[in-house]
Coordinates of C-alpha atoms and ligand atoms in Angstrom, one line a residue:
Chain A
M1064 CA -35.3 -13.2 -14.1
T1065 CA -36.0 -11.1 -17.3
I1066 CA -33.2 -9.2 -18.7
K1067 CA -32.2 -8.0 -21.8
R1068 CA -28.9 -6.5 -22.9
E1069 CA -30.2 -3.7 -24.4
T1070 CA -32.1 -2.4 -21.9
L1071 CA -30.2 -2.8 -19.3
R1072 CA -29.2 0.7 -18.1
K1073 CA -33.0 0.6 -16.5
D1074 CA -32.4 -1.9 -14.3
F1075 CA -29.8 0.0 -12.5
P1076 CA -31.9 3.9 -11.7
I1077 CA -29.2 5.2 -10.2
L1078 CA -27.5 5.8 -13.0
D1079 CA -30.4 8.0 -14.0
R1080 CA -29.7 10.2 -11.2
K1081 CA -28.1 14.1 -11.2
V1082 CA -24.5 14.6 -9.1
N1083 CA -24.3 18.3 -9.3
E1084 CA -27.0 19.1 -11.7
E1085 CA -25.2 17.2 -14.3
P1086 CA -26.0 13.6 -15.4
L1087 CA -24.5 10.5 -13.5
L1088 CA -21.5 9.2 -15.0
Y1089 CA -20.4 6.9 -12.8
L1090 CA -17.0 5.4 -13.7
D1091 CA -15.5 4.1 -10.2
N1092 CA -17.2 0.8 -10.5
A1093 CA -13.8 -0.9 -9.3
A1094 CA -14.9 0.8 -5.8
T1095 CA -17.7 -1.1 -6.6
L1096 CA -20.5 -2.3 -9.0
Q1097 CA -23.8 -0.9 -9.0
T1098 CA -26.7 -3.5 -7.9
P1099 CA -29.2 -3.9 -10.1
N1100 CA -33.1 -4.3 -9.6
Q1101 CA -32.5 -7.8 -10.3
V1102 CA -30.6 -8.1 -7.0
L1103 CA -32.6 -5.7 -5.2
K1104 CA -36.2 -7.7 -5.6
K1105 CA -34.5 -11.2 -4.9
I1106 CA -33.3 -10.0 -1.4
T1107 CA -36.5 -7.7 -0.9
E1108 CA -38.5 -11.3 -1.5
F1109 CA -36.4 -13.2 1.1
Y1110 CA -36.7 -11.2 3.8
Q1111 CA -40.7 -10.9 3.1
K1112 CA -41.1 -14.6 2.1
S1113 CA -38.5 -16.7 4.0
H1114 CA -36.3 -15.3 6.6
A1115 CA -35.2 -17.2 9.0
N1116 CA -32.1 -18.1 10.6
V1117 CA -29.7 -20.8 8.8
H1118 CA -28.9 -24.2 10.2
R1119 CA -30.4 -23.8 13.6
G1120 CA -34.3 -24.1 13.7
V1121 CA -35.9 -27.1 12.1
Y1122 CA -38.9 -25.7 11.3
T1123 CA -39.7 -24.9 7.6
L1124 CA -39.1 -21.2 7.4
A1125 CA -35.5 -22.0 9.0
Q1126 CA -35.5 -24.9 6.6
E1127 CA -35.9 -22.7 3.2
A1128 CA -33.8 -20.0 4.5
T1129 CA -31.0 -22.8 4.6
Q1130 CA -31.6 -24.0 1.9
A1131 CA -31.5 -20.6 -0.2
Y1132 CA -28.1 -19.8 1.7
E1133 CA -26.8 -23.3 0.6
Q1134 CA -28.3 -23.3 -3.0
V1135 CA -26.3 -20.2 -3.6
R1136 CA -22.9 -21.4 -2.5
E1137 CA -23.9 -24.2 -5.1
Q1138 CA -24.6 -21.2 -7.5
V1139 CA -20.9 -19.9 -6.5
A1140 CA -19.0 -22.9 -7.1
A1141 CA -20.6 -23.6 -10.8
F1142 CA -19.4 -20.1 -11.5
I1143 CA -16.1 -20.1 -10.4
H1144 CA -15.8 -24.0 -11.7
A1145 CA -15.0 -25.2 -8.4
A1146 CA -15.0 -28.9 -8.0
N1147 CA -17.1 -28.5 -4.9
A1148 CA -19.7 -26.3 -3.0
H1149 CA -18.1 -27.5 -0.4
E1150 CA -14.9 -24.7 -1.3
I1151 CA -17.1 -21.8 -1.0
V1152 CA -16.3 -19.9 2.3
Y1153 CA -18.7 -17.2 3.0
T1154 CA -16.6 -14.2 4.4
R1155 CA -17.5 -10.5 4.5
S1156 CA -15.6 -9.1 1.5
T1157 CA -12.2 -9.7 -0.3
T1158 CA -10.4 -8.3 2.7
E1159 CA -11.7 -11.2 4.9
S1160 CA -11.1 -13.6 2.6
L1161 CA -7.3 -13.0 2.4
N1162 CA -7.3 -12.2 6.0
L1163 CA -8.4 -15.7 6.8
V1164 CA -5.9 -17.5 4.8
A1165 CA -2.8 -15.6 6.0
S1166 CA -4.5 -16.3 9.8
S1167 CA -5.4 -19.7 9.3
F1168 CA -3.8 -21.1 6.5
G1169 CA -0.4 -18.8 6.6
E1170 CA 0.3 -19.7 9.9
L1171 CA -0.1 -23.3 9.5
V1172 CA 2.9 -23.5 6.6
V1173 CA 5.0 -20.4 6.9
Q1174 CA 7.8 -20.9 9.2
E1175 CA 10.8 -19.0 10.2
G1176 CA 13.1 -18.1 7.1
D1177 CA 10.6 -18.9 4.9
E1178 CA 9.4 -17.0 2.0
I1179 CA 6.4 -15.2 1.0
L1180 CA 6.1 -13.9 -2.3
L1181 CA 3.9 -11.0 -3.4
T1182 CA 3.8 -8.6 -6.9
I1183 CA 4.3 -4.8 -5.9
M1184 CA 1.0 -4.4 -7.6
E1185 CA -0.7 -5.9 -4.9
H1186 CA -3.9 -3.9 -3.1
H1187 CA -3.5 -3.5 0.7
S1188 CA -5.7 -6.4 1.7
N1189 CA -3.3 -9.1 -0.1
L1190 CA -0.5 -7.1 1.3
I1191 CA -1.2 -5.9 4.8
P1192 CA -2.0 -9.9 6.0
W1193 CA 1.2 -11.8 4.2
Q1194 CA 3.6 -8.5 5.7
Q1195 CA 1.4 -9.0 9.3
L1196 CA 2.4 -12.9 8.9
A1197 CA 6.0 -12.0 7.7
K1198 CA 6.8 -10.5 10.8
R1199 CA 5.3 -12.9 13.4
K1200 CA 6.6 -16.2 11.9
K1201 CA 10.3 -13.9 10.9
A1202 CA 9.5 -15.1 7.2
I1203 CA 10.9 -13.2 4.5
L1204 CA 8.6 -10.6 1.9
K1205 CA 9.4 -10.4 -1.6
Y1206 CA 8.0 -8.6 -4.3
V1207 CA 7.5 -9.0 -7.5
P1208 CA 8.6 -6.0 -9.3
L1209 CA 6.9 -4.2 -13.0
T1210 CA 8.6 -4.0 -15.9
V1211 CA 9.3 -1.1 -18.4
D1212 CA 6.1 -1.8 -19.5
Q1213 CA 4.6 -1.6 -16.0
T1214 CA 3.5 -5.3 -16.4
L1215 CA 4.3 -7.9 -14.1
D1216 CA 7.3 -9.4 -14.6
V1217 CA 7.6 -12.8 -14.9
H1218 CA 11.1 -13.1 -15.8
A1219 CA 11.9 -11.9 -12.1
F1220 CA 8.7 -14.2 -10.5
K1221 CA 11.0 -16.9 -11.7
Q1222 CA 14.0 -15.7 -10.3
Q1223 CA 12.4 -14.7 -7.0
L1224 CA 10.2 -18.4 -6.6
T1225 CA 12.9 -20.6 -4.5
E1226 CA 12.2 -23.7 -2.8
K1227 CA 11.6 -21.5 0.7
T1228 CA 8.5 -20.1 -1.2
K1229 CA 5.5 -21.3 0.9
I1230 CA 3.4 -18.6 -0.4
V1231 CA 2.4 -16.7 -4.1
A1232 CA -0.1 -14.2 -3.3
L1233 CA -1.1 -11.9 -6.2
A1234 CA -3.8 -10.2 -7.4
Q1235 CA -5.0 -11.4 -11.1
T1236 CA -5.9 -8.4 -12.2
S1237 CA -4.6 -5.1 -11.1
N1238 CA -7.3 -2.1 -9.1
V1239 CA -4.3 0.4 -10.5
L1240 CA -2.9 -0.7 -13.5
G1241 CA -5.9 -2.4 -15.1
V1242 CA -3.6 -5.3 -16.6
T1243 CA -4.5 -8.9 -15.8
N1244 CA -2.0 -11.1 -14.5
P1245 CA -0.7 -14.7 -16.6
V1246 CA -2.4 -16.7 -13.3
K1247 CA -2.2 -19.9 -14.8
K1248 CA 1.3 -19.8 -16.2
L1249 CA 2.2 -18.2 -12.4
V1250 CA 0.9 -21.0 -10.8
E1251 CA 2.6 -23.6 -12.8
L1252 CA 5.7 -21.9 -12.1
A1253 CA 4.7 -21.3 -7.8
H1254 CA 3.6 -25.3 -7.8
Q1255 CA 6.5 -26.8 -9.7
Q1256 CA 8.3 -25.1 -6.5
H1257 CA 5.9 -26.4 -4.1
A1258 CA 4.5 -23.4 -3.2
Y1259 CA 0.6 -22.6 -2.1
V1260 CA -1.0 -19.5 -4.3
V1261 CA -3.5 -17.3 -3.5
V1262 CA -5.2 -14.9 -5.8
D1263 CA -6.7 -11.9 -5.5
A1264 CA -9.8 -11.8 -8.4
A1265 CA -11.9 -8.9 -6.7
Q1266 CA -11.2 -6.8 -9.8
T1267 CA -11.8 -10.0 -12.1
V1268 CA -15.0 -11.8 -11.0
A1269 CA -17.2 -9.4 -12.6
H1270 CA -15.5 -8.9 -15.8
H1271 CA -14.8 -12.7 -16.9
A1272 CA -15.2 -16.0 -16.5
L1273 CA -13.7 -17.8 -13.7
D1274 CA -12.3 -21.3 -13.9
V1275 CA -10.3 -22.0 -10.3
Q1276 CA -9.7 -25.9 -11.5
D1277 CA -8.1 -24.5 -14.9
L1278 CA -6.0 -22.0 -13.5
N1279 CA -5.3 -24.8 -10.3
V1280 CA -5.2 -22.0 -7.5
D1281 CA -5.2 -23.0 -4.4
F1282 CA -7.3 -20.0 -3.0
L1283 CA -8.9 -17.3 -4.9
A1284 CA -10.6 -14.2 -2.9
F1285 CA -13.6 -11.8 -4.0
S1286 CA -16.4 -9.5 -3.2
G1287 CA -19.8 -9.4 -4.0
H1288 CA -19.9 -6.1 -3.8
K1289 CA -17.7 -5.7 -7.1
M1290 CA -19.8 -7.5 -8.7
G1291 CA -23.2 -6.2 -8.2
A1292 CA -24.4 -8.0 -5.4
P1293 CA -24.8 -5.8 -2.0
T1294 CA -21.7 -4.6 0.5
G1295 CA -20.3 -7.2 3.4
I1296 CA -20.5 -10.8 1.8
G1297 CA -17.2 -11.7 0.0
V1298 CA -15.8 -15.5 -0.8
L1299 CA -12.7 -17.1 -0.4
Y1300 CA -12.4 -20.5 -2.7
G1301 CA -9.5 -23.2 -1.2
K1302 CA -9.1 -26.8 -2.3
S1303 CA -10.9 -29.2 -0.2
E1304 CA -8.1 -31.0 1.4
L1305 CA -6.3 -27.4 2.3
L1306 CA -9.8 -26.4 3.5
K1307 CA -10.0 -29.3 5.7
A1308 CA -6.3 -29.0 7.1
M1309 CA -7.1 -25.2 8.2
P1310 CA -7.9 -24.3 11.7
P1311 CA -11.2 -22.2 12.1
I1312 CA -10.1 -18.6 13.2
Q1313 CA -13.7 -17.5 14.4
F1314 CA -15.5 -18.8 17.2
G1315 CA -18.9 -19.1 18.4
G1316 CA -22.3 -20.8 17.0
E1317 CA -23.0 -22.3 13.9
M1318 CA -19.3 -23.9 13.8
I1319 CA -19.1 -26.1 16.3
E1320 CA -20.5 -30.3 16.3
N1321 CA -20.0 -30.2 20.0
V1322 CA -19.0 -28.1 22.8
T1323 CA -18.2 -29.0 26.4
K1324 CA -17.0 -26.8 29.1
T1325 CA -13.7 -26.8 28.2
T1326 CA -13.4 -28.5 24.6
A1327 CA -15.1 -28.1 21.3
T1328 CA -14.5 -29.8 18.3
W1329 CA -15.8 -28.2 14.5
Q1330 CA -18.3 -28.3 11.7
P1331 CA -16.5 -29.2 8.4
A1332 CA -15.6 -26.6 6.2
P1333 CA -16.7 -24.4 4.7
W1334 CA -18.6 -24.6 7.9
K1335 CA -16.0 -23.9 10.3
F1336 CA -15.2 -20.7 9.0
E1337 CA -18.9 -19.4 9.4
A1338 CA -19.0 -18.6 13.0
G1339 CA -22.2 -16.5 13.9
T1340 CA -25.2 -15.6 11.9
P1341 CA -24.0 -14.9 8.8
N1342 CA -25.1 -12.1 6.4
I1343 CA -27.7 -14.4 4.7
G1344 CA -29.3 -11.2 2.9
G1345 CA -25.9 -10.8 1.2
V1346 CA -25.9 -14.6 0.4
I1347 CA -29.1 -14.4 -1.5
G1348 CA -27.8 -10.9 -3.3
L1349 CA -24.7 -12.9 -4.4
G1350 CA -26.6 -15.5 -5.8
A1351 CA -29.1 -12.6 -7.8
A1352 CA -25.9 -11.2 -8.9
I1353 CA -24.5 -14.3 -10.1
D1354 CA -27.8 -15.2 -11.8
Y1355 CA -27.8 -11.5 -13.2
L1356 CA -24.3 -11.9 -15.2
N1357 CA -25.1 -15.0 -16.0
H1358 CA -28.0 -13.7 -18.0
L1359 CA -25.6 -11.2 -19.7
E1360 CA -22.9 -14.0 -20.7
M1361 CA -19.2 -13.5 -19.1
S1362 CA -18.6 -13.3 -22.5
W1363 CA -20.7 -10.2 -23.6
I1364 CA -19.5 -8.4 -20.7
A1365 CA -15.8 -8.9 -21.2
A1366 CA -16.6 -8.0 -25.2
T1367 CA -18.5 -5.2 -24.4
E1368 CA -16.1 -4.0 -21.5
K1369 CA -13.4 -4.1 -24.0
K1370 CA -15.3 -2.4 -27.0
L1371 CA -15.4 0.7 -24.2
M1372 CA -11.8 0.6 -23.7
M1373 CA -10.8 0.7 -27.2
H1374 CA -12.9 3.5 -28.2
L1375 CA -11.3 5.3 -24.8
L1376 CA -8.1 4.9 -24.2
P1377 CA -6.8 6.6 -27.6
E1378 CA -8.6 9.5 -26.7
L1379 CA -7.0 9.6 -23.6
Q1380 CA -3.6 8.9 -24.9
K1381 CA -4.2 12.4 -27.1
I1382 CA -4.4 14.7 -24.3
E1383 CA -1.0 16.6 -24.0
G1384 CA 0.1 16.0 -20.5
L1385 CA -1.8 12.9 -19.6
T1386 CA 0.5 10.1 -18.7
I1387 CA -1.3 6.8 -18.6
Y1388 CA 0.1 3.7 -15.9
G1389 CA 0.2 0.4 -16.9
P1390 CA -0.2 -1.2 -20.0
Q1391 CA 0.0 1.3 -23.4
T1392 CA -2.1 -1.2 -25.0
V1393 CA -5.6 -1.8 -25.3
E1394 CA -5.0 -5.6 -25.4
R1395 CA -3.6 -6.0 -22.3
H1396 CA -6.5 -3.4 -20.6
E1397 CA -8.9 -4.6 -18.3
G1398 CA -11.7 -1.7 -17.9
I1399 CA -9.1 0.3 -15.4
V1400 CA -7.0 3.4 -16.8
T1401 CA -5.3 5.2 -14.2
F1402 CA -3.4 8.6 -15.3
N1403 CA -2.5 11.9 -13.5
L1404 CA -2.2 14.9 -15.5
A1405 CA 0.1 17.1 -15.4
H1406 CA 0.9 19.8 -13.0
I1407 CA -2.4 19.0 -11.4
H1408 CA -3.4 17.4 -8.2
P1409 CA -5.9 14.3 -9.1
H1410 CA -8.1 15.6 -5.9
D1411 CA -8.0 18.5 -8.3
V1412 CA -9.1 16.5 -11.1
A1413 CA -11.4 14.0 -9.3
T1414 CA -13.4 17.7 -7.7
G1415 CA -12.9 19.0 -11.3
L1416 CA -15.3 16.0 -12.8
D1417 CA -17.1 15.8 -9.6
M1418 CA -18.8 19.2 -10.7
L1419 CA -19.6 17.6 -14.1
G1420 CA -20.9 14.8 -12.8
V1421 CA -18.1 12.6 -13.5
E1422 CA -17.5 10.4 -10.6
V1423 CA -13.9 8.8 -10.5
R1424 CA -11.4 7.5 -7.8
A1425 CA -8.2 9.6 -6.7
G1426 CA -5.9 8.3 -4.5
H1427 CA -3.1 5.9 -4.2
H1428 CA -6.0 3.1 -4.7
C1429 CA -4.8 1.0 -1.6
A1430 CA -2.3 0.2 -2.9
Q1431 CA 0.4 2.8 -1.7
P1432 CA 4.2 0.4 -2.7
L1433 CA 2.6 0.7 -6.1
M1434 CA 2.4 4.2 -6.3
A1435 CA 6.0 4.0 -4.6
A1436 CA 7.1 1.9 -7.5
L1437 CA 5.3 4.5 -10.0
G1438 CA 6.8 7.4 -8.5
V1439 CA 3.8 9.1 -7.6
E1440 CA 1.6 9.7 -4.0
S1441 CA -1.6 9.7 -6.0
T1442 CA -3.1 9.1 -9.0
V1443 CA -6.8 9.7 -10.5
R1444 CA -8.5 6.5 -11.7
A1445 CA -11.7 5.6 -14.2
S1446 CA -13.0 2.1 -14.1
L1447 CA -16.2 1.5 -16.2
S1448 CA -18.5 -1.2 -16.5
F1449 CA -21.2 -2.9 -19.0
Y1450 CA -23.9 -0.5 -18.1
N1451 CA -21.0 2.5 -19.4
S1452 CA -21.8 3.9 -23.1
I1453 CA -19.4 4.9 -25.9
A1454 CA -21.1 8.6 -25.3
E1455 CA -20.4 8.3 -22.0
M1456 CA -16.6 7.8 -22.6
D1457 CA -16.6 10.5 -25.1
R1458 CA -18.6 12.7 -22.3
F1459 CA -15.6 11.5 -20.0
V1460 CA -13.0 12.6 -22.3
Y1461 CA -14.8 16.1 -22.8
A1462 CA -14.7 16.4 -19.4
L1463 CA -11.6 15.8 -18.7
K1464 CA -10.2 18.4 -21.3
M1465 CA -12.5 21.4 -19.6
V1466 CA -11.0 20.1 -15.6
K1467 CA -7.7 20.4 -18.1
E1468 CA -8.5 23.7 -19.3
F1469 CA -9.5 25.5 -16.4
F1470 CA -6.9 24.6 -14.4
N1471 CA -4.1 25.5 -16.8
H1472 CA -6.1 28.7 -17.5
E1473 CA -5.8 29.6 -14.3
S1474 CA -2.5 29.1 -13.5
E1475 CA -1.2 31.3 -16.4
Chain B
M1034 CA -21.3 21.4 -18.9
S1035 CA -20.2 24.0 -16.5
L1036 CA -17.2 24.6 -14.1
N1037 CA -18.8 27.7 -12.8
K1038 CA -19.3 25.9 -9.1
L1039 CA -15.5 25.1 -9.2
N1040 CA -14.7 28.8 -9.3
L1041 CA -16.5 28.9 -5.8
L1042 CA -14.1 26.4 -4.4
Y1043 CA -11.0 27.5 -6.4
R1044 CA -11.0 31.5 -6.1
A1045 CA -8.1 33.2 -7.4
V1046 CA -6.6 33.9 -4.6
V1047 CA -6.9 30.5 -3.7
L1048 CA -5.2 29.3 -6.9
D1049 CA -2.4 32.3 -6.5
H1050 CA -1.7 31.0 -2.8
A1051 CA -1.0 27.0 -4.2
Q1052 CA 1.2 28.6 -7.3
H1053 CA 3.0 31.0 -5.1
P1054 CA 2.5 29.5 -1.8
H1055 CA 4.1 31.9 1.2
H1056 CA 6.5 30.5 3.8
K1057 CA 7.6 27.2 1.9
G1058 CA 10.5 25.5 3.1
E1059 CA 12.5 25.0 6.3
I1060 CA 12.7 28.0 8.4
S1061 CA 16.3 28.2 9.7
Q1062 CA 15.5 28.1 14.0
V1063 CA 12.5 25.2 14.2
T1064 CA 11.6 24.6 18.3
Q1065 CA 8.4 22.2 16.8
K1066 CA 7.7 20.4 13.8
V1067 CA 5.3 18.1 13.1
T1068 CA 4.8 16.0 9.8
L1069 CA 0.9 14.9 9.1
H1070 CA -0.1 12.4 6.2
N1071 CA -2.9 12.4 4.7
P1072 CA -4.5 9.0 4.2
S1073 CA -6.7 9.5 1.2
C1074 CA -3.8 10.9 -1.5
G1075 CA -0.9 10.1 0.8
D1076 CA 0.4 13.3 0.9
D1077 CA 2.7 14.9 4.0
I1078 CA 2.2 18.1 4.7
Q1079 CA 4.8 19.6 7.6
V1080 CA 4.5 22.2 9.2
F1081 CA 7.3 24.0 11.4
I1082 CA 7.3 27.0 13.8
C1083 CA 9.7 28.9 16.1
V1084 CA 7.8 30.2 19.3
A1085 CA 9.6 32.5 21.6
Q1086 CA 8.8 33.8 25.0
N1087 CA 4.4 32.5 23.2
Q1088 CA 5.2 34.4 20.0
I1089 CA 5.5 32.5 16.8
S1090 CA 7.7 34.2 15.3
E1091 CA 8.0 31.9 12.5
I1092 CA 6.3 29.4 10.8
S1093 CA 6.7 27.4 7.7
F1094 CA 5.3 24.2 5.9
E1095 CA 6.9 22.1 3.5
G1096 CA 5.0 18.9 1.0
Q1097 CA 3.3 18.5 -1.8
G1098 CA -0.5 18.3 -2.4
C1099 CA -3.1 19.6 -3.7
T1100 CA -3.9 23.0 -4.7
I1101 CA -6.4 22.9 -1.9
S1102 CA -3.9 21.2 0.7
Q1103 CA -1.0 23.9 -0.5
A1104 CA -3.3 27.1 -0.4
S1105 CA -4.4 26.9 2.9
A1106 CA -1.1 26.0 4.0
S1107 CA 0.4 29.1 2.6
M1108 CA -3.1 31.2 3.8
M1109 CA -2.2 29.3 7.4
T1110 CA 1.1 30.4 7.6
D1111 CA 0.1 34.2 6.7
V1112 CA -2.6 34.7 9.1
L1113 CA -0.7 32.8 12.3
Q1114 CA 2.8 34.6 11.8
G1115 CA 3.5 37.1 14.6
N1116 CA 0.6 36.0 16.5
S1117 CA 0.8 34.6 20.3
V1118 CA 0.3 30.5 20.9
S1119 CA -3.2 31.0 22.1
Q1120 CA -4.4 33.2 19.7
A1121 CA -2.6 30.9 17.2
L1122 CA -4.8 28.1 18.5
S1123 CA -8.1 29.6 18.8
Q1124 CA -7.6 30.4 14.6
C1125 CA -6.6 27.0 14.4
E1126 CA -10.5 26.5 15.9
A1127 CA -11.9 28.8 14.1
F1128 CA -10.7 27.6 10.4
F1129 CA -12.0 23.9 11.5
A1130 CA -15.7 25.0 12.3
L1131 CA -15.0 27.6 9.5
T1132 CA -14.8 24.6 6.8
M1133 CA -17.3 22.6 8.5
G1134 CA -19.7 25.1 7.8
K1135 CA -20.5 26.3 10.9
A1136 CA -21.1 30.1 11.9
I1137 CA -18.1 31.5 13.3
A1138 CA -18.5 35.1 14.8
E1139 CA -16.6 38.3 12.1
N1140 CA -14.4 39.5 13.7
Q1141 CA -12.9 35.8 14.6
K1142 CA -13.5 35.5 10.6
E1143 CA -12.0 38.7 10.0
A1144 CA -8.6 37.4 11.5
L1145 CA -8.1 34.3 9.4
G1146 CA -7.5 36.7 6.3
D1147 CA -7.2 34.5 3.1
A1148 CA -8.0 31.4 4.7
A1149 CA -11.5 33.3 5.2
V1150 CA -12.3 31.9 1.7
L1151 CA -12.4 28.5 1.8
G1152 CA -15.5 28.7 3.9
S1153 CA -16.3 27.6 0.7
L1154 CA -15.1 24.0 1.0
A1155 CA -17.9 23.3 3.3
E1156 CA -19.9 22.6 -0.2
F1157 CA -17.3 20.0 -1.0
P1158 CA -16.7 18.1 2.2
M1159 CA -14.7 15.6 0.9
R1160 CA -12.0 18.1 0.6
I1161 CA -11.7 19.4 3.7
K1162 CA -9.4 17.3 5.2
C1163 CA -7.2 18.5 2.7
A1164 CA -7.6 22.1 3.7
T1165 CA -7.3 21.2 7.7
L1166 CA -4.2 19.1 7.1
A1167 CA -1.6 21.6 8.1
W1168 CA -3.7 23.7 10.2
H1169 CA -3.9 20.5 12.3
A1170 CA 0.1 20.1 12.2
A1171 CA 0.1 23.7 13.3
K1172 CA -2.2 22.8 16.2
M1173 CA -0.4 19.9 17.4
A1174 CA 3.2 22.0 17.2
L1175 CA 1.7 24.8 19.1
E1176 CA 0.1 22.8 21.6
G1177 CA 3.7 20.8 21.8
T1178 CA 5.1 24.0 23.4
L1179 CA 2.6 24.6 25.4
K1180 CA 4.0 21.0 26.9
Ligands
LIG1172 C1 -7.9 -5.7 -6.0 C2 -8.5 -5.7 -5.1 N1 -8.0 -5.8 -3.6 C3 -9.2 -6.2 -3.1 C4 -9.8 -5.0 -2.8 C5 -10.5 -5.1 -1.3 O1 -12.1 -5.7 -1.5 P1 -12.9 -4.6 -0.6 O2 -12.9 -4.0 0.2 O3 -14.4 -5.8 -1.0 O4 -12.4 -6.5 0.7 C6 -9.9 -4.3 -4.0 C7 -10.9 -3.7 -3.8 O5 -11.2 -2.4 -3.1 C8 -9.4 -4.6 -5.5 O6 -9.1 -3.9 -6.3

């Protein structure tokens, strides 16, 4: 794989296209990251040269495909510093990973009257599975609120943790506030109360190096498509002994050991959770995406995105009538900034920006309880990535000012 | 960079309706009311109607939203007020067709009044839901009166 930081934009041909006759300025990287050529090439090569089903055939092709599929598991384990590749379960997405933990592990450990502790900044995918589990089990769902500076209230977190807390589920990085939570410390606190910790790393995995052993999390979920892999492949990391105890929730081919007319036994983890033909092409793409990020180096990615945010945030703060949600300091901001312009609906802002080639997200960002806590229905969100440039940040600010002027002028 | 294309969507009449909506607020006599939710932005819109002898004697709406949803709701109340239930239902259908870029008869277009300018939405497919929400609520309310 040849990758040069200086020319990396060439790896993403989509960045050269036009939108509404303007050069594309893609600022919805938190929704999904664009896919580099190297990943696409790897997938194509796989289909052209080694495609076969995995864990089934005894022939050469099947063996090659199985080997490639399992090798990526090693790669994922190394990427997030898992102790063992068997702690890596392939899923469809973060959403499916979190549902798997809630339906299998949650079902196992949560009883009536127990507590599940979430934060108010959770994405719906790390909220509804727990909400529904709590309903089924008659367990109590609790939410850690925000502080006045709109970051996680660690003090309240401590207070809400009790000996009844069985599971703590939280985002490592908020997809709205752009803030990263002090996961290591929170895990320590949770473990003191013998609670298990489930971390949604969807917004962290492509931006910071992850070390699940250092964080000491029990489970961690992320999606390939937010790190340059195709859609439809995700990961659940779980500690060996926990995965071992968990029952499978999907049944079928690949996941069994022996089947009779009335009984069945399972493969060990992680395979018992991977029923049916998996997304093999997606796994290959995930491996290539990890290669890509590793070549750039996670520390370089983090520093590059920080530089962009250091440029962008103060410029946004200068715009009159613009309210930024989440922390106001660059230090606590990842490459995500969520805001509103006074008297202009987020959808109108996003349509205006779109006309100028700038693609941002408007809506509730799958975090309605958070929107309610912020006192808004919806917001605009811009999220950057390592392939964005300082010039693009300037162009975004300029476009935003034009949109603001358009609507303010029109309303006079 | 230019915002010319925006003028196509945000015509003066659209902005005017959004800033000074007609028939906003609950009416005193309500025979049907329907609330609909726009899942993409979280906005709610409520439509109130008063129907007597198959005739809409009054119609109004309530709720916050984007320029398009507010303007469209306001235009809708102007269009449907005073019409028979069946006439209003066919106007809703004509509006749905128009925003989806389908051709509708000239007289149908005329009957849509100011709302006819929202035909430009066909160029902004992501925003069609914003415009049609109030009309869907009205349609449900009207169908409710037929039961
Ligand atoms: C914080 C967070 N959690 C979970 C998800 C869900 O990811 P996916 O839709 O890939 O399952 C997202 C992205 O949409 C996210 O930003």
